[in-house]
């Protein structure tokens, strides 16, 4: 089964993305992305899949994966039960890692760990326990402290002599093949045309499906409706522009694909809990206080 593409949006003013989610959640599926990922399980147990590896996980399960390595964690929970925070995730691009971090001579000791990550690496329980406070703090850290925590986490992983690789040597990710699947072509198309007038009926035509069939297909693979997915990506991109540009709220509204400001404000408030102008002011306040 070909994995689904996960679109990872790292904000332009950040070098890496740190976040967490509960269970069930829309990204809990067999998927891949062109970013490195460090994932720590904080609650639940179950089965996990990395490349052609299948194993058991429990709280403290810490895994480091190279780009395009398919993976999934499936928690075993009674029907109807949900978990607010199942894991912590750190994702970063190859450009940032290889062209920024690994260019320092002092960081070459990470070469072995990076090579092992192509098959996925799982770490000792003690390393998972030590990584948790670092990743928890990373959720809210800023400026130099954020980078310091990131390097401390990498150091922790590199010094774990009990780590082991997961996927077999014969397993080789094939992202070009993955992208040939219909859902991945659709997700890529949406990401590249976010500022245009995206209509579900038009995208369904591109996928060669009726709107009804496409709607079910899209929700099955993403965990949300087409409209929800588009709005989530648009608001995320709006956040980037609010903190990284001097554009007005109205200009940002049209740049991310909304056709009127009131509609943009409504969706932004629903997702972020504050209007766009307040979001920008709060971010600037945080920058000043951290200076």
Coordinates of C-alpha atoms in Angstrom, one line a residue:
X1 CA 0.0 0.0 0.0
X2 CA 1.4 3.4 -1.0
X3 CA 1.8 5.8 1.9
X4 CA 0.0 9.2 1.9
X5 CA 1.9 12.5 1.6
X6 CA 1.9 14.6 4.8
X7 CA 2.4 18.3 4.0
X8 CA 4.7 19.6 6.8
X9 CA 4.5 23.4 7.1
X10 CA 7.5 24.8 8.9
X11 CA 7.0 28.5 9.6
X12 CA 9.3 30.8 7.7
X13 CA 10.6 32.4 11.0
X14 CA 11.5 28.9 12.4
X15 CA 14.1 26.3 11.5
X16 CA 12.0 23.3 12.6
X17 CA 8.5 22.4 13.7
X18 CA 7.6 21.1 17.1
X19 CA 4.1 20.0 17.9
X20 CA 2.0 17.2 19.4
X21 CA -1.4 15.6 18.8
X22 CA -3.9 13.2 20.4
X23 CA -5.5 10.0 19.2
X24 CA -7.4 9.5 17.0
X25 CA -5.9 12.2 14.7
X26 CA -6.0 13.0 11.0
X27 CA -2.2 12.3 10.5
X28 CA -2.5 8.8 12.1
X29 CA -2.2 6.8 8.9
X30 CA 0.5 5.2 6.7
X31 CA 2.3 8.3 5.4
X32 CA 5.6 9.9 4.5
X33 CA 7.0 13.4 4.1
X34 CA 10.3 14.9 2.8
X35 CA 11.4 16.0 6.3
X36 CA 13.4 14.4 9.1
X37 CA 11.2 13.5 12.1
X38 CA 11.8 12.7 15.8
X39 CA 8.7 11.3 17.4
X40 CA 8.2 10.5 21.1
X41 CA 5.1 8.6 22.4
X42 CA 3.8 10.0 25.7
X43 CA 0.7 8.0 26.1
X44 CA -1.0 4.7 24.9
X45 CA 0.6 1.5 23.5
X46 CA 0.0 -0.4 20.3
X47 CA 1.7 -1.3 17.0
X48 CA 4.0 0.8 15.0
X49 CA 5.3 0.5 11.4
X50 CA 8.5 2.0 10.0
X51 CA 9.4 1.0 6.4
X52 CA 9.0 -2.8 6.5
X53 CA 9.4 -3.0 10.3
X54 CA 6.4 -3.9 12.6
X55 CA 6.7 -3.7 16.4
X56 CA 5.1 -2.8 19.7
X57 CA 5.3 0.7 21.2
X58 CA 4.5 2.1 24.7
X59 CA 5.1 5.5 26.4
X60 CA 8.7 6.5 26.0
X61 CA 9.0 5.1 22.5
X62 CA 11.4 7.5 20.7
X63 CA 12.1 7.1 17.0
X64 CA 14.2 9.2 14.6
X65 CA 13.5 8.9 10.8
X66 CA 15.1 10.2 7.7
X67 CA 13.0 11.9 4.9
X68 CA 10.5 9.8 2.9
X69 CA 10.5 6.8 5.2
X70 CA 6.9 5.7 5.5
X71 CA 5.6 5.3 9.1
X72 CA 2.5 5.0 11.3
X73 CA 1.7 4.4 15.0
X74 CA -1.7 2.8 15.8
X75 CA -2.8 3.0 19.4
X76 CA -4.9 0.3 21.0
X77 CA -7.8 2.0 22.8
X78 CA -11.3 1.0 23.7
X79 CA -13.9 2.1 21.1
X80 CA -14.9 5.7 21.7
X81 CA -12.0 6.6 23.9
X82 CA -9.8 9.5 22.9
X83 CA -6.4 10.8 24.1
X84 CA -5.6 14.5 24.2
X85 CA -1.8 14.2 23.8
X86 CA -0.4 11.0 22.5
X87 CA 3.0 12.1 21.1
X88 CA 5.5 14.9 20.6
X89 CA 6.9 15.5 17.1
X90 CA 9.9 17.4 15.8
X91 CA 10.3 17.9 12.0
X92 CA 12.9 19.6 10.0
X93 CA 14.0 19.9 6.4
X94 CA 17.1 18.3 4.8
X95 CA 18.3 21.8 3.8
X96 CA 18.3 23.1 7.4
X97 CA 19.8 19.9 8.8
X98 CA 22.5 19.2 6.2
X99 CA 23.3 22.7 5.0
X100 CA 23.1 24.5 8.4
X101 CA 23.7 22.1 11.3
X102 CA 26.0 19.4 9.8
X103 CA 28.3 21.9 8.1
X104 CA 29.9 22.7 11.5
X105 CA 32.9 20.5 12.1
X106 CA 31.7 20.0 15.7
X107 CA 28.5 18.3 14.4
X108 CA 30.1 15.7 12.3
X109 CA 29.7 13.2 15.1
X110 CA 26.1 13.0 14.0
X111 CA 27.0 11.5 10.7
X112 CA 26.5 7.9 11.9
X113 CA 23.1 8.7 13.5
X114 CA 21.9 10.4 10.3
X115 CA 22.9 7.4 8.2
X116 CA 21.1 5.1 10.5
X117 CA 18.0 7.2 10.4
X118 CA 17.4 6.1 6.7
X119 CA 16.0 2.9 8.2
X120 CA 14.5 4.5 11.3
X121 CA 16.2 4.4 14.7
X122 CA 14.5 3.5 18.0
X123 CA 16.2 4.5 21.3
X124 CA 16.6 3.1 24.8
X125 CA 13.8 3.7 27.3
X126 CA 16.1 6.0 29.3
X127 CA 16.8 8.1 26.3
X128 CA 13.0 8.5 25.6
X129 CA 12.5 9.6 29.3
X130 CA 15.4 12.1 29.0
X131 CA 14.1 13.4 25.7
X132 CA 10.6 14.2 27.0
X133 CA 11.4 17.4 29.1
X134 CA 13.5 18.7 26.2
X135 CA 10.6 18.2 23.7
X136 CA 8.0 19.6 26.1
X137 CA 10.0 22.8 26.6
X138 CA 10.5 23.1 22.8
X139 CA 6.8 23.5 22.4
X140 CA 7.0 27.0 23.9
X141 CA 10.7 27.9 23.7
X142 CA 11.9 30.7 21.5
X143 CA 15.1 32.3 20.1
X144 CA 18.5 30.9 21.2
X145 CA 16.9 28.6 23.8
X146 CA 14.9 26.9 21.1
X147 CA 18.1 26.1 19.1
X148 CA 20.0 25.0 22.3
X149 CA 17.3 22.5 23.1
X150 CA 17.3 21.2 19.6
X151 CA 21.0 20.6 19.7
X152 CA 20.8 19.0 23.2
X153 CA 18.2 16.6 21.8
X154 CA 20.4 15.6 18.9
X155 CA 23.3 15.1 21.3
X156 CA 21.1 12.8 23.5
X157 CA 20.2 10.7 20.5
X158 CA 23.8 10.4 19.2
X159 CA 25.1 9.3 22.6
X160 CA 22.6 6.4 23.0
X161 CA 24.7 3.3 22.5
X162 CA 21.6 1.1 22.8
X163 CA 19.8 2.5 19.8
X164 CA 18.9 0.1 16.9
X165 CA 17.7 0.4 13.4
X166 CA 14.2 -0.6 12.4
X167 CA 13.6 -1.2 8.7
X168 CA 15.6 -3.9 7.0
X169 CA 18.6 -3.2 4.8
X170 CA 16.6 -4.3 1.7
X171 CA 13.9 -1.7 2.3
X172 CA 14.3 1.4 0.1
X173 CA 11.8 4.4 0.1
X174 CA 10.5 5.3 -3.3
X175 CA 9.0 8.8 -3.0
X176 CA 8.6 9.2 -6.8
X177 CA 6.4 6.1 -6.8
X178 CA 4.5 7.3 -3.7
X179 CA 3.7 10.6 -5.5
X180 CA 2.1 8.7 -8.4
X181 CA -0.9 7.8 -6.2
X182 CA -4.0 9.9 -6.7
X183 CA -4.2 11.3 -3.2
X184 CA -0.6 12.5 -3.2
X185 CA -1.1 14.2 -6.5
X186 CA -4.2 15.9 -5.1
X187 CA -2.5 17.0 -1.9
X188 CA 0.5 18.4 -3.9
X189 CA -1.9 20.2 -6.2
X190 CA -3.8 21.8 -3.3
X191 CA -0.5 22.9 -1.7
X192 CA 0.8 24.5 -4.9
X193 CA -2.6 26.3 -5.7
X194 CA -3.6 27.3 -2.3
X195 CA -4.0 31.0 -3.2
X196 CA -6.3 30.2 -6.1
X197 CA -10.1 29.5 -6.1
X198 CA -9.9 25.8 -5.1
X199 CA -13.2 24.0 -5.7
X200 CA -13.8 20.5 -4.6
X201 CA -15.6 19.7 -7.8
X202 CA -12.6 20.8 -9.9
X203 CA -10.2 18.8 -7.9
X204 CA -12.5 15.8 -8.0
X205 CA -12.4 16.1 -11.8
X206 CA -8.6 16.1 -11.7
X207 CA -8.7 12.9 -9.7
X208 CA -11.1 11.4 -12.2
X209 CA -13.8 10.9 -9.5
X210 CA -17.3 12.1 -8.8
X211 CA -17.6 14.7 -6.0
X212 CA -19.3 12.2 -3.7
X213 CA -16.7 9.5 -4.3
X214 CA -13.8 12.1 -4.0
X215 CA -15.3 13.5 -0.8
X216 CA -15.2 10.0 0.9
X217 CA -11.8 9.2 -0.6
X218 CA -10.3 12.5 0.6
X219 CA -11.7 12.2 4.2
X220 CA -10.4 8.5 4.4
X221 CA -6.9 9.6 3.6
X222 CA -6.7 12.9 5.4
X223 CA -9.1 12.5 8.3
X224 CA -10.9 15.8 7.3
X225 CA -13.1 17.2 4.6
X226 CA -11.7 18.9 1.5
X227 CA -12.8 22.3 2.8
X228 CA -11.4 21.7 6.3
X229 CA -8.1 20.7 4.8
X230 CA -7.9 23.8 2.6
X231 CA -8.8 26.2 5.4
X232 CA -6.3 24.6 7.7
X233 CA -3.5 25.1 5.2
X234 CA -4.6 28.7 4.4
X235 CA -4.7 29.8 8.0
X236 CA -1.3 28.3 8.6
X237 CA 0.1 30.2 5.7
X238 CA -1.6 33.3 6.9
X239 CA 0.2 33.0 10.2
X240 CA 3.5 32.8 8.4
X241 CA 2.7 36.1 6.6
X242 CA 1.5 37.8 9.7
X243 CA 4.8 37.2 11.5
X244 CA 7.2 37.4 8.6
X245 CA 5.8 40.2 6.5
X246 CA 4.5 43.7 6.7
X247 CA 1.5 43.0 4.6
X248 CA -1.9 44.2 5.8
X249 CA -4.5 41.7 7.0
X250 CA -6.5 42.4 3.8
X251 CA -3.5 41.7 1.6
X252 CA -2.8 38.5 3.4
X253 CA -6.4 37.5 3.2
X254 CA -6.4 37.5 -0.6
X255 CA -2.8 36.1 -0.9
X256 CA -3.8 32.9 0.9
X257 CA -7.0 32.4 -1.2
X258 CA -9.9 34.0 0.7
X259 CA -12.1 36.3 -1.4
X260 CA -13.3 38.6 1.5
X261 CA -11.8 39.8 4.8
X262 CA -14.8 38.9 7.0
X263 CA -14.7 35.3 5.8
X264 CA -10.9 35.2 6.4
X265 CA -11.4 36.7 9.9
X266 CA -14.1 34.1 10.8
X267 CA -11.9 31.1 9.8
X268 CA -8.8 32.6 11.5
X269 CA -10.7 33.2 14.8
X270 CA -12.2 29.7 14.7
X271 CA -8.7 28.0 14.3
X272 CA -6.5 30.3 16.4
X273 CA -8.9 31.7 19.0
X274 CA -8.0 35.3 18.1
X275 CA -8.4 37.5 15.1
X276 CA -5.5 38.0 12.7
X277 CA -4.5 41.5 13.9
X278 CA -4.5 40.3 17.5
X279 CA -2.4 37.2 16.5
X280 CA 0.2 39.6 15.0
X281 CA 0.2 41.9 18.0
X282 CA 0.7 38.9 20.4
X283 CA 3.5 37.5 18.4
X284 CA 5.3 40.9 18.3
X285 CA 4.7 41.3 22.1
X286 CA 6.4 37.9 22.6
X287 CA 9.4 38.9 20.5
X288 CA 9.9 42.1 22.5
X289 CA 9.6 40.3 25.8
X290 CA 12.1 37.8 24.8
X291 CA 14.7 40.4 23.6

